[in-house]
PDB file of C-alpha atoms in Angstrom:
ATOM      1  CA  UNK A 109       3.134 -15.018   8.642  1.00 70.00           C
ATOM      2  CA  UNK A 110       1.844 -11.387   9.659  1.00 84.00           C
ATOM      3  CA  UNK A 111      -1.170 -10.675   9.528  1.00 93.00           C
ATOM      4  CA  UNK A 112      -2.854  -7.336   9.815  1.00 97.00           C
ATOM      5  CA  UNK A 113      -6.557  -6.447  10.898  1.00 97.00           C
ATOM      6  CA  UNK A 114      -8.844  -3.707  10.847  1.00 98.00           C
ATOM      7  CA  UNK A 115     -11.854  -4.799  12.295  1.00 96.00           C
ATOM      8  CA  UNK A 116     -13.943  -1.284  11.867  1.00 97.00           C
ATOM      9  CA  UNK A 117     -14.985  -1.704   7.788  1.00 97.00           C
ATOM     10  CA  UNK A 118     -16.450   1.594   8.426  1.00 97.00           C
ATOM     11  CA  UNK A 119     -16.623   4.673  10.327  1.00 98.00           C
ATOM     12  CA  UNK A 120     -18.312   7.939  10.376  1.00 97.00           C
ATOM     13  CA  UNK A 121     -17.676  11.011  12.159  1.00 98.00           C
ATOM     14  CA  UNK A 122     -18.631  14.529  12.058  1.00 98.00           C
ATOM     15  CA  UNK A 123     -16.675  17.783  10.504  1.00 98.00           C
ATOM     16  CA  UNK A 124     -14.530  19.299  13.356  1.00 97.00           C
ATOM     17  CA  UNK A 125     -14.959  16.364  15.630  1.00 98.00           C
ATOM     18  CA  UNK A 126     -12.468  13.645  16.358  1.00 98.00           C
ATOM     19  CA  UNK A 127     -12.646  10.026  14.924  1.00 98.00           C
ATOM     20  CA  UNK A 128     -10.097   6.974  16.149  1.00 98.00           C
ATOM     21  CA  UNK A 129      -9.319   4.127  13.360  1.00 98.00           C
ATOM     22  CA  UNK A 130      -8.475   0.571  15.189  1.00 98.00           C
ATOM     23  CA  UNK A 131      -5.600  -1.618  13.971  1.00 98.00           C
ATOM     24  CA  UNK A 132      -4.114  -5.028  15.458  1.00 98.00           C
ATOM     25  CA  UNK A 133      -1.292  -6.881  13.912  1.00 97.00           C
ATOM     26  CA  UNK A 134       0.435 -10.203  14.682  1.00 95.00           C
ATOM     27  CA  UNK A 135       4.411 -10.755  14.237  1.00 93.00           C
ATOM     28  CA  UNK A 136       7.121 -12.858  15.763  1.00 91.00           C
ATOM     29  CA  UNK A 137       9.563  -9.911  14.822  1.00 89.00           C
ATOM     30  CA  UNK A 138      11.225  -7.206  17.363  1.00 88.00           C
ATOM     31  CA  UNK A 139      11.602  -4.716  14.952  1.00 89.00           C
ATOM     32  CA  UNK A 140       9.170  -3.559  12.341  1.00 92.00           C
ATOM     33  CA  UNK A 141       7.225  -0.615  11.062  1.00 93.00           C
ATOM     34  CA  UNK A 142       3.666   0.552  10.712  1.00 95.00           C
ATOM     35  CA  UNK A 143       1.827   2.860   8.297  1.00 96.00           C
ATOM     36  CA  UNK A 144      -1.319   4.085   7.582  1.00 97.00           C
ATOM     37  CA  UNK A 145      -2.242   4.975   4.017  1.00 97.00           C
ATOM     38  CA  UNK A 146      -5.351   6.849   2.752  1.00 97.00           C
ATOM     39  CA  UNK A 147      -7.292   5.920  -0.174  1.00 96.00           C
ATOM     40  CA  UNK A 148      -9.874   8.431  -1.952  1.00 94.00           C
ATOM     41  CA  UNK A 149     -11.804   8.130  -4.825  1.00 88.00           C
ATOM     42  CA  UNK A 150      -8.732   8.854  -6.769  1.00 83.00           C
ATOM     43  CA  UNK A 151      -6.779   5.205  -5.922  1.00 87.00           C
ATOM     44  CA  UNK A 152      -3.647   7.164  -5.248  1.00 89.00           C
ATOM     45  CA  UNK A 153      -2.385   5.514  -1.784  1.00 93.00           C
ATOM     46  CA  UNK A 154      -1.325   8.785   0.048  1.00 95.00           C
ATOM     47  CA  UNK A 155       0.851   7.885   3.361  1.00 95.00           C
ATOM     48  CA  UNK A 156      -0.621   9.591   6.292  1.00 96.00           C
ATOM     49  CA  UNK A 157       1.676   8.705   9.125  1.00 95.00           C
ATOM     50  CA  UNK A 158       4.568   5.782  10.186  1.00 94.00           C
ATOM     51  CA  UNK A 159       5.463   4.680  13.289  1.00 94.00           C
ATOM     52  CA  UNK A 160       9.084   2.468  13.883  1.00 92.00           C
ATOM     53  CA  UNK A 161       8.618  -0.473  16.331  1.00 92.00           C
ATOM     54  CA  UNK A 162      11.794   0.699  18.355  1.00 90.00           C
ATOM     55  CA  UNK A 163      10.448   3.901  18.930  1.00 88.00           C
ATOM     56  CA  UNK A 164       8.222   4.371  22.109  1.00 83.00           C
ATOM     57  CA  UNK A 165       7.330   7.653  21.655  1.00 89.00           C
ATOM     58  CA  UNK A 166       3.733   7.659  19.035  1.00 92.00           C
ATOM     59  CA  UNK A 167       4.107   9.274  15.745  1.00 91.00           C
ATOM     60  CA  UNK A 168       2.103  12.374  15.156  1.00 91.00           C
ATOM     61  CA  UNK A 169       1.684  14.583  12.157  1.00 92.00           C
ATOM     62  CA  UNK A 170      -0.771  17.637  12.533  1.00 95.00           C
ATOM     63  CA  UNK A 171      -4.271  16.064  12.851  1.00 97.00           C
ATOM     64  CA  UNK A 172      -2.893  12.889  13.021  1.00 97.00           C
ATOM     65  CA  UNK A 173      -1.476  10.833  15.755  1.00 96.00           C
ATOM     66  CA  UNK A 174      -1.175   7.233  16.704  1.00 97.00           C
ATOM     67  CA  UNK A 175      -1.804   4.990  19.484  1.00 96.00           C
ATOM     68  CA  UNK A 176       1.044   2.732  19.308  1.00 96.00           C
ATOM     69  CA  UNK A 177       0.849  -0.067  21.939  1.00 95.00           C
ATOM     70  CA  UNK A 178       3.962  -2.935  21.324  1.00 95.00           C
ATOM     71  CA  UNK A 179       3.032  -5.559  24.099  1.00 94.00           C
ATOM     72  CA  UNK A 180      -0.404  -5.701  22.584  1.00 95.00           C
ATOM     73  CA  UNK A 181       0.716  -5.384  19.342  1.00 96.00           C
ATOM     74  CA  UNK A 182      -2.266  -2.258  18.622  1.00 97.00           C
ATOM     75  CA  UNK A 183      -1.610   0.697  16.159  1.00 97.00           C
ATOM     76  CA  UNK A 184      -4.829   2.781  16.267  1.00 98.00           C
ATOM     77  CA  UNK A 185      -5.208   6.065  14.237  1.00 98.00           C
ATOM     78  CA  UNK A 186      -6.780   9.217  15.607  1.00 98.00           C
ATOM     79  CA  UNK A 187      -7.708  11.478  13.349  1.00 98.00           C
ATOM     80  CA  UNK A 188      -8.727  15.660  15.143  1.00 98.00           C
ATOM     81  CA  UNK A 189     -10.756  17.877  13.925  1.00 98.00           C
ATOM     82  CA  UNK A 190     -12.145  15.773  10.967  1.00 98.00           C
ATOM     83  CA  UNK A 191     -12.517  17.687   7.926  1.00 97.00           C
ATOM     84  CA  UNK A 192     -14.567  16.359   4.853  1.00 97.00           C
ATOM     85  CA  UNK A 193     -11.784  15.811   3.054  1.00 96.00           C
ATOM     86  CA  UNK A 194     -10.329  12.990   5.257  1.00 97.00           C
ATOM     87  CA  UNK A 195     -13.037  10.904   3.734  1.00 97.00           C
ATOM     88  CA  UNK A 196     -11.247   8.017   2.215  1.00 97.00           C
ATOM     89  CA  UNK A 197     -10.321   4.411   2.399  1.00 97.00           C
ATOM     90  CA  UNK A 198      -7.804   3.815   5.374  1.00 98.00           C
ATOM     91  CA  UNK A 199      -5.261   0.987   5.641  1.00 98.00           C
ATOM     92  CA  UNK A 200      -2.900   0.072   8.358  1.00 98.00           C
ATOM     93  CA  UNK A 201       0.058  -1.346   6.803  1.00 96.00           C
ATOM     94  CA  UNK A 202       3.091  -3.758   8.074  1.00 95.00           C
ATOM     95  CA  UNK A 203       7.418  -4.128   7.071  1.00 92.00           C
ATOM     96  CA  UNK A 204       9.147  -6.189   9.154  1.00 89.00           C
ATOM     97  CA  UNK A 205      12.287  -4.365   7.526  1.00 81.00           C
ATOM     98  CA  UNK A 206      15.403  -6.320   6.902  1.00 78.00           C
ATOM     99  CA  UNK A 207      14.775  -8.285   4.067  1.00 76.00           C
ATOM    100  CA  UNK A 208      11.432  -8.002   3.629  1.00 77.00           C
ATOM    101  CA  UNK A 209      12.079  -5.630   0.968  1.00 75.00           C
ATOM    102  CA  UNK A 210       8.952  -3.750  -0.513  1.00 82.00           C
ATOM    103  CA  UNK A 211       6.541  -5.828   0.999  1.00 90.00           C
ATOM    104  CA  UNK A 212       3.832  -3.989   2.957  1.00 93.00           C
ATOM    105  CA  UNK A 213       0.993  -6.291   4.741  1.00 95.00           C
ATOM    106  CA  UNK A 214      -2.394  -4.795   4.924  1.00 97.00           C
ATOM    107  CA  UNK A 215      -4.978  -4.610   6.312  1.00 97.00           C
ATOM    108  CA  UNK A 216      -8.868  -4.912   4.815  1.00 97.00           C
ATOM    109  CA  UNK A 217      -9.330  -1.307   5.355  1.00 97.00           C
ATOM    110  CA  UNK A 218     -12.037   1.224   6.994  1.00 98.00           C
ATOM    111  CA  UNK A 219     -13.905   3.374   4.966  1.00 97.00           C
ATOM    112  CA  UNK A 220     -14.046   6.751   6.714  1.00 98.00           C
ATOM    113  CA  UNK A 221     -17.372   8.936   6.386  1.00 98.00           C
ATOM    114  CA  UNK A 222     -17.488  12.530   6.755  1.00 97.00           C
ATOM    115  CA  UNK A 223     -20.683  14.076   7.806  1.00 97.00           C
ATOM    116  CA  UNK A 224     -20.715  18.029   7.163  1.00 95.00           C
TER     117      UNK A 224
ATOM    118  CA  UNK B  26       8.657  16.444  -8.118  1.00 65.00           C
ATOM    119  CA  UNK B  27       7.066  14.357 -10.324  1.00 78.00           C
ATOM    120  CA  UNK B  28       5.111  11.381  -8.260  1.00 92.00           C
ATOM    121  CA  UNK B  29       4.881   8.184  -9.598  1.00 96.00           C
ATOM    122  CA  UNK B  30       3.184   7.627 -12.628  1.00 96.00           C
ATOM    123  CA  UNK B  31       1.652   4.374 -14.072  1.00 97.00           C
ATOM    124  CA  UNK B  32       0.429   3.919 -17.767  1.00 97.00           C
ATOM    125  CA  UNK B  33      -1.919   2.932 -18.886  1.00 97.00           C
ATOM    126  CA  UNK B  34      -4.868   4.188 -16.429  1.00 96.00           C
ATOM    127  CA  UNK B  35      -7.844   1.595 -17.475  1.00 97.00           C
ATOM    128  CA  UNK B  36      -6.736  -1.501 -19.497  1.00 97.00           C
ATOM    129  CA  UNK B  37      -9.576  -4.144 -21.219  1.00 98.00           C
ATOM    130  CA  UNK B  38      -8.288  -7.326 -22.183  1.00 98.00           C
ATOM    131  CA  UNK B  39      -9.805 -10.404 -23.243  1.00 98.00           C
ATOM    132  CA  UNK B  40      -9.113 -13.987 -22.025  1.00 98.00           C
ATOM    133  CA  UNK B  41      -6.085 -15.800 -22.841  1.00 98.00           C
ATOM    134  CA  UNK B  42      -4.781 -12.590 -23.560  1.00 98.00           C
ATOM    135  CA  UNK B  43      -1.255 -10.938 -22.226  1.00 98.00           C
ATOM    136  CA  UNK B  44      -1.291  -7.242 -20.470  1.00 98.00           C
ATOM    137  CA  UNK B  45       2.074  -5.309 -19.483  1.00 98.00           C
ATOM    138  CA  UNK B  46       1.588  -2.396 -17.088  1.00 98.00           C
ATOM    139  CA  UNK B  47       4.337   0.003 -16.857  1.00 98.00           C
ATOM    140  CA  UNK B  48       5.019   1.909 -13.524  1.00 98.00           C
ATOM    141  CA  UNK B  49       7.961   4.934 -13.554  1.00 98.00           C
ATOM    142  CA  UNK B  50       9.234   5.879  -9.918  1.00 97.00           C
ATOM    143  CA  UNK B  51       9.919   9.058  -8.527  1.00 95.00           C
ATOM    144  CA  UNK B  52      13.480  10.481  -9.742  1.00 94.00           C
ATOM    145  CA  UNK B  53      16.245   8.390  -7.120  1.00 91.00           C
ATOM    146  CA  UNK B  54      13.833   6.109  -5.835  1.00 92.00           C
ATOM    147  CA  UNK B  55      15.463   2.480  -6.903  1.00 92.00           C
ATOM    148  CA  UNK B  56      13.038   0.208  -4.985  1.00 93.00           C
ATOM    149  CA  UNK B  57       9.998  -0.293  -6.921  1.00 95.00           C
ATOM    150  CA  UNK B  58       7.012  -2.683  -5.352  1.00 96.00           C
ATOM    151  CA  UNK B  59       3.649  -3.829  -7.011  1.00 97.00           C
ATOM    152  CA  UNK B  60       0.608  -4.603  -5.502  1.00 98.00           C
ATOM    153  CA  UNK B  61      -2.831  -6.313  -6.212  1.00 98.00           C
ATOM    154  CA  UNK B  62      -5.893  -4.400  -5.301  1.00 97.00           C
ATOM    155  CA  UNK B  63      -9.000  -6.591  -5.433  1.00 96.00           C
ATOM    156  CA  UNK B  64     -12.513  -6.248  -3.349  1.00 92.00           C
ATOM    157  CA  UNK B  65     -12.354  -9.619  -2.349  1.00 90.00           C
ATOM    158  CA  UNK B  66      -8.445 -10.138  -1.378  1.00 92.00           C
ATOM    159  CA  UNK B  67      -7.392  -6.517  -0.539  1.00 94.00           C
ATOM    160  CA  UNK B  68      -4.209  -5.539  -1.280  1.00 96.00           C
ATOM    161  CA  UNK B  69      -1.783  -8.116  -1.952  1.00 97.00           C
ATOM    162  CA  UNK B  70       2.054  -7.770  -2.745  1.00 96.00           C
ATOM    163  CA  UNK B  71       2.696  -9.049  -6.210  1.00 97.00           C
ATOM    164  CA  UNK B  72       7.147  -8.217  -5.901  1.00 95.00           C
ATOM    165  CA  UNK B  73       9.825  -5.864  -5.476  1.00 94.00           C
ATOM    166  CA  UNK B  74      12.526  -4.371  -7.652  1.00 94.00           C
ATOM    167  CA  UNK B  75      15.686  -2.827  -6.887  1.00 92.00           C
ATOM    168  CA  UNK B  76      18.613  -1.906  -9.090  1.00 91.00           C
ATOM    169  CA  UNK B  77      17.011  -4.372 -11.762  1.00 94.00           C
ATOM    170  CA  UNK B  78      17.086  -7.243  -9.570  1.00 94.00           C
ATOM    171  CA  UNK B  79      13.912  -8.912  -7.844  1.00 94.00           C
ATOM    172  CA  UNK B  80      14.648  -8.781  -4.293  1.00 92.00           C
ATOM    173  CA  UNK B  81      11.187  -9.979  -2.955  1.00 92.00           C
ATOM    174  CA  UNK B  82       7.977 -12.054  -4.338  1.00 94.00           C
ATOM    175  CA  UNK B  83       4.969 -12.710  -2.968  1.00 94.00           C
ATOM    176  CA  UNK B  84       2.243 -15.795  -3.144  1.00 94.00           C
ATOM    177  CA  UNK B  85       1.396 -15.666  -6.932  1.00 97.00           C
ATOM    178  CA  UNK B  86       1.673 -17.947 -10.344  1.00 97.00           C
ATOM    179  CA  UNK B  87       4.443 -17.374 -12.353  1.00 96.00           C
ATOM    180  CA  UNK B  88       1.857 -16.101 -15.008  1.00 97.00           C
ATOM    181  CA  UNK B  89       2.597 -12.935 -13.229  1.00 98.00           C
ATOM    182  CA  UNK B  90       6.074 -11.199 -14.092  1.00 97.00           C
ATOM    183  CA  UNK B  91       7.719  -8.076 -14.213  1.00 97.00           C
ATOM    184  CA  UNK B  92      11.264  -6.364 -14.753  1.00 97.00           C
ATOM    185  CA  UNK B  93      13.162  -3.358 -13.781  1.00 97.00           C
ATOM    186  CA  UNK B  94      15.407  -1.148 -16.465  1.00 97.00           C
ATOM    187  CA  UNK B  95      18.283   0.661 -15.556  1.00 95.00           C
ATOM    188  CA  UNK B  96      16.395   4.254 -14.989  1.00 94.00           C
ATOM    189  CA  UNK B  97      14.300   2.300 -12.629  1.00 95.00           C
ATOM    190  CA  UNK B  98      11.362   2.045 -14.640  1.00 97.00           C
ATOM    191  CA  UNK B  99       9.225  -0.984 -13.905  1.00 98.00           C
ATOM    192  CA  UNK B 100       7.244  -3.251 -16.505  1.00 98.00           C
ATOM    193  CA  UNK B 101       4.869  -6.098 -15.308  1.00 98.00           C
ATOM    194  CA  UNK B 102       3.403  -8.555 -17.096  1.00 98.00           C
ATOM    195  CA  UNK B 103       0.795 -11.085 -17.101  1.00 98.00           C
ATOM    196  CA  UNK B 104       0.534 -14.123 -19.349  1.00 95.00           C
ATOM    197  CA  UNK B 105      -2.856 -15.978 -20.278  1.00 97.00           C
ATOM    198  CA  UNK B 106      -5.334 -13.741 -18.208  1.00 98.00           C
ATOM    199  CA  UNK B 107      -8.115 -14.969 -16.099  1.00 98.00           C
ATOM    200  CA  UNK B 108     -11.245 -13.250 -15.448  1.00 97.00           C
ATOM    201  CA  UNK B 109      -9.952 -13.039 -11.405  1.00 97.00           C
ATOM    202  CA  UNK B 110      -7.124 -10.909 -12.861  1.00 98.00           C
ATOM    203  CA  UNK B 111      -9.127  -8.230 -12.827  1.00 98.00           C
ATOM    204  CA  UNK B 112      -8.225  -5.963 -10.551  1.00 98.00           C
ATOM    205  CA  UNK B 113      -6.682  -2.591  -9.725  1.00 97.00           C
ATOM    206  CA  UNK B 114      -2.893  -2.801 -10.004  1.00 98.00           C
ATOM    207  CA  UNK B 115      -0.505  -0.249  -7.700  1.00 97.00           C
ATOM    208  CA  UNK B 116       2.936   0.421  -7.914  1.00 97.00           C
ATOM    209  CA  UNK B 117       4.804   2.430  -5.260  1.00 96.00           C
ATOM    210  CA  UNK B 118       8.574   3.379  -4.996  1.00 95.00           C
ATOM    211  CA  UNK B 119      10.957   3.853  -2.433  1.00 91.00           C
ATOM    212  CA  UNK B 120      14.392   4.895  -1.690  1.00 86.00           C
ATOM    213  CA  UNK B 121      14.029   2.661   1.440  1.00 74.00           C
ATOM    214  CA  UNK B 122      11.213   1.167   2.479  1.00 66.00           C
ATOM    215  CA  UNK B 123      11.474   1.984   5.673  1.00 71.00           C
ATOM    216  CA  UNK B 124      10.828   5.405   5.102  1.00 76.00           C
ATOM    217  CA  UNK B 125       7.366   5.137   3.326  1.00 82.00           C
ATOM    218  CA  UNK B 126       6.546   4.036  -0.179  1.00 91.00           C
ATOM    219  CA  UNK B 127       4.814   6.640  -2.751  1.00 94.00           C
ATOM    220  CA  UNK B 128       2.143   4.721  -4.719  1.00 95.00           C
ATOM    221  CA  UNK B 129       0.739   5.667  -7.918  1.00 95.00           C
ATOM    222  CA  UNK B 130      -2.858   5.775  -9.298  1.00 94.00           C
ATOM    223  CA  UNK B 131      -2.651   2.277 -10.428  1.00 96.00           C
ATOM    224  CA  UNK B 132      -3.770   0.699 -13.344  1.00 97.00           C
ATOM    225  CA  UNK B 133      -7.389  -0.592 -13.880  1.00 97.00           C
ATOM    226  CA  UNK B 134      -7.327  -3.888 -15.510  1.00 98.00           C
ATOM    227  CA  UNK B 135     -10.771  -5.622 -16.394  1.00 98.00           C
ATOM    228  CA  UNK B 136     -10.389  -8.932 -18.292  1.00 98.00           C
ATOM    229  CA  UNK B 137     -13.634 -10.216 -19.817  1.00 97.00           C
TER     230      UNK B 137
END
């Protein structure tokens, strides 16, 4: 079965500085895809970046990038210039595509801190 | 473009009781998943809807149920509650997964 950890249950950084968010996963599978999903007060899961096994090249979108290493099966999240409303649950997530329709693995999540 | 909205927001139900959360994707998203949100377990994936049919199920008793209508929509249900069914129940919909799911606010469920 996969399994996803997050072994950082919580991090703190400080405004305008930059924070990085540690992920490891374990899967028998070739193909697959990663996520990381935000969580603030509100509940609403917001998706903050995805990253397809196949693809070498690391996902970025503005402030945030990944660290996507395959052979040692790491998907780290670096968050720039930190601003206080990053603050928030984050969870690395897991599809192994095909049919695992729907099903995203988790992991236990890192609360991020925002210091002003 | 309306997100995905779940109803009710906070639920209280006694033991023994039944609860049905309702979940409404975002407008062409067919794939709708549910989720278990719980302090102690995390998130765990309850099943997954698409085009009314369950396509995928994950490691729960069959106490816990749900549908999908024509438009989409989403109902699940659970049957004689326990007070470990309280939790914080998300839906999210796709129009393929492997694109990202959109989750809603969930539903706060507190059985006592």
């Amino acid at each position: 079965a996969q399994t996803v950890t997050q072994s950082q249950p919580e991090m703190s950084v400080q405004e305008a500085e930059t924070v990085t968010l540690s992920c490891t996963y374990d899967t028998s599978e070739s193909d697959y895809y990663l996520f990381w999903y935000k969580q603030p007060p509100s509940r609403q899961m917001i998706l903050v970046i995805r990253q397809e096994a196949y693809k070498q090249q690391n996902a970025t979108e503005n402030r945030f990038s990944v660290n996507f290493q395959k052979a040692a099966k790491s998907f780290s999240l670096k968050i720039s210039d930190s601003q206080l409303g990053d603050a928030a649950m984050y969870f690395c997530a897991y599809n192994a595509g095909g049919t695992s329709y729907g099903k995203l693995t988790f992991g236990q999540g890192t609360i991020l801190t925002v210091h002003p | 473009k309306a997100g995905v909205t779940q109803t009710p927001r906070y639920l209280i139900k006694t033991r023994g009781q039944q609860v049905t959360l309702s979940c409404s994707p975002i407008s062409g998203h067919r794939s709708v998943s549910w989720y278990q949100q719980t302090p102690g377990q995390g998130l765990q994936f309850l099943f997954e809807y698409f085009s009314e049919t369950q396509r995928n199920k994950g490691n729960f008793p069959g106490r816990f149920s749900g549908r999908q209508f024509s438009n989409s929509r989403s109902e699940m249900n659970v049957s004689t509650l326990e007070l470990g069914d309280s939790a914080l129940y998300l839906c999210a919909s796709s129009t393929t997964g492997i694109y990202g799911y959109t989750f809603g606010s969930g539903t706060r469920l507190t059985v006592v």
